[in-house]
mmCIF file of C-alpha atoms in Angstrom:
data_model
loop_
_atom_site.group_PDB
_atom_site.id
_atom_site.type_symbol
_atom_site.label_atom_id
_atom_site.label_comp_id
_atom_site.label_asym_id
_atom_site.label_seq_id
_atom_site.Cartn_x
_atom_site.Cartn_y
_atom_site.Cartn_z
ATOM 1 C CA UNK A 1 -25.022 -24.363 -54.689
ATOM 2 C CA UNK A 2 -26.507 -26.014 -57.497
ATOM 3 C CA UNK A 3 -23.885 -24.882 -60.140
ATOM 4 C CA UNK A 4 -20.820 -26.584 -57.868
ATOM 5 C CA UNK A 5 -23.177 -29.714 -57.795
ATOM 6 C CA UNK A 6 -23.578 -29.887 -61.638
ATOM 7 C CA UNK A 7 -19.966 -29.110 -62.185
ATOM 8 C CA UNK A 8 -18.970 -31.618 -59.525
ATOM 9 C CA UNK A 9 -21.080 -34.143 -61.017
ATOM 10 C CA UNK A 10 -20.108 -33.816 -64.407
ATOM 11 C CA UNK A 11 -16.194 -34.463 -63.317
ATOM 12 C CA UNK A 12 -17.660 -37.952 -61.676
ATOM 13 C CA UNK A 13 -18.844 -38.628 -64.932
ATOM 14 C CA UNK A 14 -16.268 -38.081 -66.768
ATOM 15 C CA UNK A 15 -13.701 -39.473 -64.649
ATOM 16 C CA UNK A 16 -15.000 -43.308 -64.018
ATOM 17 C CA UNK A 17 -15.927 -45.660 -65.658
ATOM 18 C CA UNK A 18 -18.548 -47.061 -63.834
ATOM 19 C CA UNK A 19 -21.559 -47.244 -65.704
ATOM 20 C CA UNK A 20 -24.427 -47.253 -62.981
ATOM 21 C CA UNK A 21 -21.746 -44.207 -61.275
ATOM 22 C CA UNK A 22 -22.293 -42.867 -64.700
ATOM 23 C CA UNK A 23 -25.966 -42.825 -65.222
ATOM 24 C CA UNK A 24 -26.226 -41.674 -60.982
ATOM 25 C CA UNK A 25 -23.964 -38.620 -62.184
ATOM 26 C CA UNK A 26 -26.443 -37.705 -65.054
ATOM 27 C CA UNK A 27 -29.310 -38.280 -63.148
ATOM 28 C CA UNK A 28 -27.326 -36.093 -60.103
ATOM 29 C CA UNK A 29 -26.923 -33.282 -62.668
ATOM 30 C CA UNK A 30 -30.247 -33.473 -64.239
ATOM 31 C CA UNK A 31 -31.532 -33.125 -60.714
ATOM 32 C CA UNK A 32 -29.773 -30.083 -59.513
ATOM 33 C CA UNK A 33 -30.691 -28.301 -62.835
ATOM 34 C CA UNK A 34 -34.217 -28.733 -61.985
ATOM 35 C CA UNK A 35 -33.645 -27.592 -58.401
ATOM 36 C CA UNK A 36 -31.722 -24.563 -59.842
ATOM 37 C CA UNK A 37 -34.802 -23.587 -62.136
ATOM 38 C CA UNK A 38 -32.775 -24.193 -65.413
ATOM 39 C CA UNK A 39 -35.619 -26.439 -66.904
ATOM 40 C CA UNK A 40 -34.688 -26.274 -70.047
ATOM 41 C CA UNK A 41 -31.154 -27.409 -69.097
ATOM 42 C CA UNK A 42 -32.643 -29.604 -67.048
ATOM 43 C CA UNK A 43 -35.421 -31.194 -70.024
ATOM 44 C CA UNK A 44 -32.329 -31.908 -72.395
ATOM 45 C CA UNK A 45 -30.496 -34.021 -69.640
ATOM 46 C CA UNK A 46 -33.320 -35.972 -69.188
ATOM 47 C CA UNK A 47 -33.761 -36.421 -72.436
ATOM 48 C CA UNK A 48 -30.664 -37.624 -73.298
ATOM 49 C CA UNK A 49 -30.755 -40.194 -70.379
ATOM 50 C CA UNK A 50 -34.020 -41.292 -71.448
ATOM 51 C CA UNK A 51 -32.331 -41.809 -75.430
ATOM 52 C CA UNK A 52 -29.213 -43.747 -73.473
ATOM 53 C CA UNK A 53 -30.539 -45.741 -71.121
ATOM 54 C CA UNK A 54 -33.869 -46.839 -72.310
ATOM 55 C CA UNK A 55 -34.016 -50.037 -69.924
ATOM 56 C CA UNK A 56 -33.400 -48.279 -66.685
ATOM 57 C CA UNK A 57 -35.406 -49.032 -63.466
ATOM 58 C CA UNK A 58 -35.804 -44.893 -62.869
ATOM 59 C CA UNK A 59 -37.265 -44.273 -66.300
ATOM 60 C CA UNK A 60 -40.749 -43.536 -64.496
ATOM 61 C CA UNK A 61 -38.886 -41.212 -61.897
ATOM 62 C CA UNK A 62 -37.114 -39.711 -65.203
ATOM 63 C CA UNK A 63 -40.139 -39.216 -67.138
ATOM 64 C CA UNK A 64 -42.162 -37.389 -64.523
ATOM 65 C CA UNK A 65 -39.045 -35.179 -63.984
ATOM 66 C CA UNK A 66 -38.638 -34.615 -68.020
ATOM 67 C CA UNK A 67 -42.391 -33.543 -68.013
ATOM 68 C CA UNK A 68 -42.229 -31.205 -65.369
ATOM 69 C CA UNK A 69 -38.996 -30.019 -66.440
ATOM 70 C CA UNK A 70 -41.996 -28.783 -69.732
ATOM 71 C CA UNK A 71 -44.487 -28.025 -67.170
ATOM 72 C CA UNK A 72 -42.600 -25.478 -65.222
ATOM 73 C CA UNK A 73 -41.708 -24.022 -68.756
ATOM 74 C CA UNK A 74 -45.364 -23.351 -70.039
ATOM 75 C CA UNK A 75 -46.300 -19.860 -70.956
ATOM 76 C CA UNK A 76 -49.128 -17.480 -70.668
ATOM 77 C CA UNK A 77 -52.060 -18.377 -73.393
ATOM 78 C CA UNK A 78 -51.146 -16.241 -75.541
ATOM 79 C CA UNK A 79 -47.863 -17.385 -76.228
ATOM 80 C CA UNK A 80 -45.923 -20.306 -78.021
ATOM 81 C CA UNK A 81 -47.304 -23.316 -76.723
ATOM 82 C CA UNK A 82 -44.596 -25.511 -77.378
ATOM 83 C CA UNK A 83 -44.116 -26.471 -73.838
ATOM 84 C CA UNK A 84 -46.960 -27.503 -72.690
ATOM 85 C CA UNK A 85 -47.315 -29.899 -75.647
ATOM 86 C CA UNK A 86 -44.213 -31.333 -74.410
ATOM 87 C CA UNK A 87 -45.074 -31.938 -70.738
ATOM 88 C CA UNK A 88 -48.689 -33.186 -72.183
ATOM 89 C CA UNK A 89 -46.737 -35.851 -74.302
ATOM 90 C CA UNK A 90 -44.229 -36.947 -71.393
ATOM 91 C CA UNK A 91 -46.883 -37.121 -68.721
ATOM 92 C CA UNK A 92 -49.131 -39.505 -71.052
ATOM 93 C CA UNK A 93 -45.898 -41.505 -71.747
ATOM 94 C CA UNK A 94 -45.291 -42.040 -67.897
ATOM 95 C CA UNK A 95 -49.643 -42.955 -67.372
ATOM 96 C CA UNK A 96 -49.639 -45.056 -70.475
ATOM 97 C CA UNK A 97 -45.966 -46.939 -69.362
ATOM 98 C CA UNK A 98 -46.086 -47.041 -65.868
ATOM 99 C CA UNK A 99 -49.832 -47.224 -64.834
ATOM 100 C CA UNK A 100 -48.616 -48.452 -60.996
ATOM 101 C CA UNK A 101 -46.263 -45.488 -60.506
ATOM 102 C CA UNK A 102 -46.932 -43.927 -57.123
ATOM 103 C CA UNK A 103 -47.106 -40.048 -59.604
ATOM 104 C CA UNK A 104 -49.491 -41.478 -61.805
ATOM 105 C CA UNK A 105 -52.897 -39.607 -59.532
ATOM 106 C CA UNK A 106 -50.758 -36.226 -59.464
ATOM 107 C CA UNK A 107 -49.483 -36.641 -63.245
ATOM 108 C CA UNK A 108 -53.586 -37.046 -64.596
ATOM 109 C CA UNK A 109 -53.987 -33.890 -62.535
ATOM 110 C CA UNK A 110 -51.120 -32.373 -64.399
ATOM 111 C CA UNK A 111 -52.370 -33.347 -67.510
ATOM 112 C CA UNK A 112 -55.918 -32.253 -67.334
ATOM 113 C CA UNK A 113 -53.750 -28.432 -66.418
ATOM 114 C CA UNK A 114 -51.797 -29.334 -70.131
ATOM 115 C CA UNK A 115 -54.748 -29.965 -71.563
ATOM 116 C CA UNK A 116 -56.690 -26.788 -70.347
ATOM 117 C CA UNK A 117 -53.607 -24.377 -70.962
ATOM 118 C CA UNK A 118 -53.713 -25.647 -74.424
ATOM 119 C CA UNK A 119 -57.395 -25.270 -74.596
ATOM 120 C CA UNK A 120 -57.567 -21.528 -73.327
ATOM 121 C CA UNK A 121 -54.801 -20.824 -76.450
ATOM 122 C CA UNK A 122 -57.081 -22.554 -78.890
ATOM 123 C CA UNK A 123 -59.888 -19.926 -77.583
ATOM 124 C CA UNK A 124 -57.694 -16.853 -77.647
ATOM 125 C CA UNK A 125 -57.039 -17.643 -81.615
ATOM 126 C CA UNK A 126 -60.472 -18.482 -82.401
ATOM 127 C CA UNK A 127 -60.712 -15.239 -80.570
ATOM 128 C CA UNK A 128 -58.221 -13.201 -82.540
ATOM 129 C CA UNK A 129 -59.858 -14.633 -85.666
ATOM 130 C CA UNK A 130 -63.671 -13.701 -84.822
ATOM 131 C CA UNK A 131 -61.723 -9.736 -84.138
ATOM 132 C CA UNK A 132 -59.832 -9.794 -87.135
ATOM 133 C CA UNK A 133 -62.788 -10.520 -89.146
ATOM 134 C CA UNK A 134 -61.647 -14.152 -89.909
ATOM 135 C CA UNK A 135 -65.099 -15.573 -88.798
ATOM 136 C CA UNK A 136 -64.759 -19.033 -91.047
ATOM 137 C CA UNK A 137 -61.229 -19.625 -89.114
ATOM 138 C CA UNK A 138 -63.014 -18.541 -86.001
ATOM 139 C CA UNK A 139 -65.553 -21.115 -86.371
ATOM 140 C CA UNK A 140 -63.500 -23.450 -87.733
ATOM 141 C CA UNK A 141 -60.846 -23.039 -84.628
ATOM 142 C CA UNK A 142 -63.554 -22.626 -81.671
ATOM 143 C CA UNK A 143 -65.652 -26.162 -82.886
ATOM 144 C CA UNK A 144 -62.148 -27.739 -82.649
ATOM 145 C CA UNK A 145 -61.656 -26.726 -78.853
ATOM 146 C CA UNK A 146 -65.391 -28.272 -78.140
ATOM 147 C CA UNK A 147 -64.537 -31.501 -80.208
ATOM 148 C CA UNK A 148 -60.538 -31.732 -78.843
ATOM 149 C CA UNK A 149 -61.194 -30.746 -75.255
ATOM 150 C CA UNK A 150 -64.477 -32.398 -74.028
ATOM 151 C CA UNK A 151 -63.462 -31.407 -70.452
ATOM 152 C CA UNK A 152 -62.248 -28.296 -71.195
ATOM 153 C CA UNK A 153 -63.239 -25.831 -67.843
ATOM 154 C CA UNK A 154 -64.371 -22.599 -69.723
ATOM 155 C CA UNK A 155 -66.402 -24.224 -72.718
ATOM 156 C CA UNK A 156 -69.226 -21.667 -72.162
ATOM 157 C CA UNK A 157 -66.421 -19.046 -73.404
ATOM 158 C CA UNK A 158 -65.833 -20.890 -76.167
ATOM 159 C CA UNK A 159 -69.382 -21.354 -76.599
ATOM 160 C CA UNK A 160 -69.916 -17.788 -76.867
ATOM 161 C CA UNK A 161 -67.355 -17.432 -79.420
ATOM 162 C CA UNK A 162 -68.496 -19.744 -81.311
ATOM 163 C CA UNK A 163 -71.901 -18.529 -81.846
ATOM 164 C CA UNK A 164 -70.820 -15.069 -81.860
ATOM 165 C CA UNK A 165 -68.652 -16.062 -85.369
ATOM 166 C CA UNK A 166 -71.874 -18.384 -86.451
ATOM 167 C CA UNK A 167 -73.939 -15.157 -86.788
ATOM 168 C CA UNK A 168 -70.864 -12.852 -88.450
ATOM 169 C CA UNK A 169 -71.501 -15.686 -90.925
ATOM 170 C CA UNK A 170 -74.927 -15.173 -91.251
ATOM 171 C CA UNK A 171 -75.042 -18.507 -89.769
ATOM 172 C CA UNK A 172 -78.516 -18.070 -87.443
ATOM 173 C CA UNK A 173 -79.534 -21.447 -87.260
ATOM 174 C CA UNK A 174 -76.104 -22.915 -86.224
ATOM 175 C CA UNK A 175 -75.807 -19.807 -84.002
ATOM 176 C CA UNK A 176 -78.991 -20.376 -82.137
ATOM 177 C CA UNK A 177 -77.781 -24.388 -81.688
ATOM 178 C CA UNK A 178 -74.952 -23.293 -80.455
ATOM 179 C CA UNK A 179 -76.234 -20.094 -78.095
ATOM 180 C CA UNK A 180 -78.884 -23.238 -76.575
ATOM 181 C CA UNK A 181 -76.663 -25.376 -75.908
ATOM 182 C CA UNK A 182 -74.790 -22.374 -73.777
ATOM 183 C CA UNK A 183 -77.821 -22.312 -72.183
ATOM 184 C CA UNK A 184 -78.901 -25.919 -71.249
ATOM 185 C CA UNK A 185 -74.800 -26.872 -69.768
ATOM 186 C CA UNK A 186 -73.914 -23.580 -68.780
ATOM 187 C CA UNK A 187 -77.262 -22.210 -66.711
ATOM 188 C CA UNK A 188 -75.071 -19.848 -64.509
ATOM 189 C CA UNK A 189 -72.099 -18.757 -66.996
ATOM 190 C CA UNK A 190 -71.531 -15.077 -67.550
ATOM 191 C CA UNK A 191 -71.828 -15.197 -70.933
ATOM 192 C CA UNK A 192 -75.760 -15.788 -70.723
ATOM 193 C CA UNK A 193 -77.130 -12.424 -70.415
ATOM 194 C CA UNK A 194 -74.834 -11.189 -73.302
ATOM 195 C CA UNK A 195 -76.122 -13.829 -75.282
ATOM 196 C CA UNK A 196 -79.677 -13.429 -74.994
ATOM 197 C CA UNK A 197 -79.287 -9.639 -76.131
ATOM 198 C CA UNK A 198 -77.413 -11.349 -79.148
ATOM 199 C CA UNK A 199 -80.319 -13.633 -80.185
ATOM 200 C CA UNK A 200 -82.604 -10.677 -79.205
ATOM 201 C CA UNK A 201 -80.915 -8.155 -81.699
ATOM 202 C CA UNK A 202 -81.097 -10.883 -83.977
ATOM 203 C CA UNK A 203 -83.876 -12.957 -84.272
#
């Protein structure tokens, strides 16, 4: 009954003047707005008690919360990516403030899964470009993922892609740097058969 809780909570708060009652009540109703699946309800309550009570002992609790609050928010890759920026941002706030914190193993998990979401968007542009016949933004786009995400899972996609827009260019030599180098760190990637027909059509 997470909707009594919140409204119970809120009448605590706003009928004592207590202030560590207070900041319990706003952490009480942040809480059971996350348990109730209204992240983005619950996001703006932590934000706000991060904004008023920038001192507090729970801020590393709080900021985990806030990014996964973003976390549980993030969409599909081809969508607005506004969330997982957010949780990204948050959980490197919490690693970078509270390097002790007992979430700090989980959150650098949670990152890298920012960081990839983000990634596999960056591809699926660079991918819409190289269709649309935008093969400068392609390149432009894909080279960006490679320098951005080092550890990015999929970089033989991108890898692909990337040479694929080289040669729309009429690009060979950068294409067949970039078609090797598929080659020599991705040795078992699915994208190696297609791309030795490539560089066999084209060279």
């Amino acid at each position: 009954r997470y909707d009594d809780a919140v409204a119970s909570w809120k009448k605590v708060r706003d009928s004592y003047y207590s202030p560590d009652l207070n900041k319990l009540a706003e952490l009480k109703i942040a809480e059971a707005q996350y348990l109730a699946e209204n992240f983005d309800e619950a996001a703006a309550s932590y934000t706000a008690f991060l904004k008023e009570h920038p001192r507090d002992e729970r801020l590393a609790e709080v900021l985990y919360f806030l990014g996964m609050s973003y976390y549980k928010q993030m969409r599909s890759k081809d969508r607005d990516q506004t969330a997982a920026e957010n949780a990204l941002k948050v959980f490197r706030r919490l690693v970078a403030d509270y390097p002790s914190d007992k979430r700090v193993e989980e959150t650098g998990f949670l990152i890298q899964r920012c960081r990839n979401r983000l990634a596999e968007h960056e591809v699926y542009v660079g991918r819409f470009y190289l269709r649309t016949g935008h093969y400068q933004a392609a390149v432009n786009r894909l080279n960006g993922i490679l320098e951005d995400f080092p550890n990015y899972y999929y970089r033989d996609e991108a890898f692909f892609y990337l040479g694929t827009a080289y040669l729309s260019l009429q690009q060979k030599k950068e294409a067949a740097a970039t078609f090797n180098t598929l080659f020599d760190q991705f040795p078992s990637s699915q994208y190696i058969i297609e791309s030795q027909k490539i560089l066999e059509k084209n060279y």
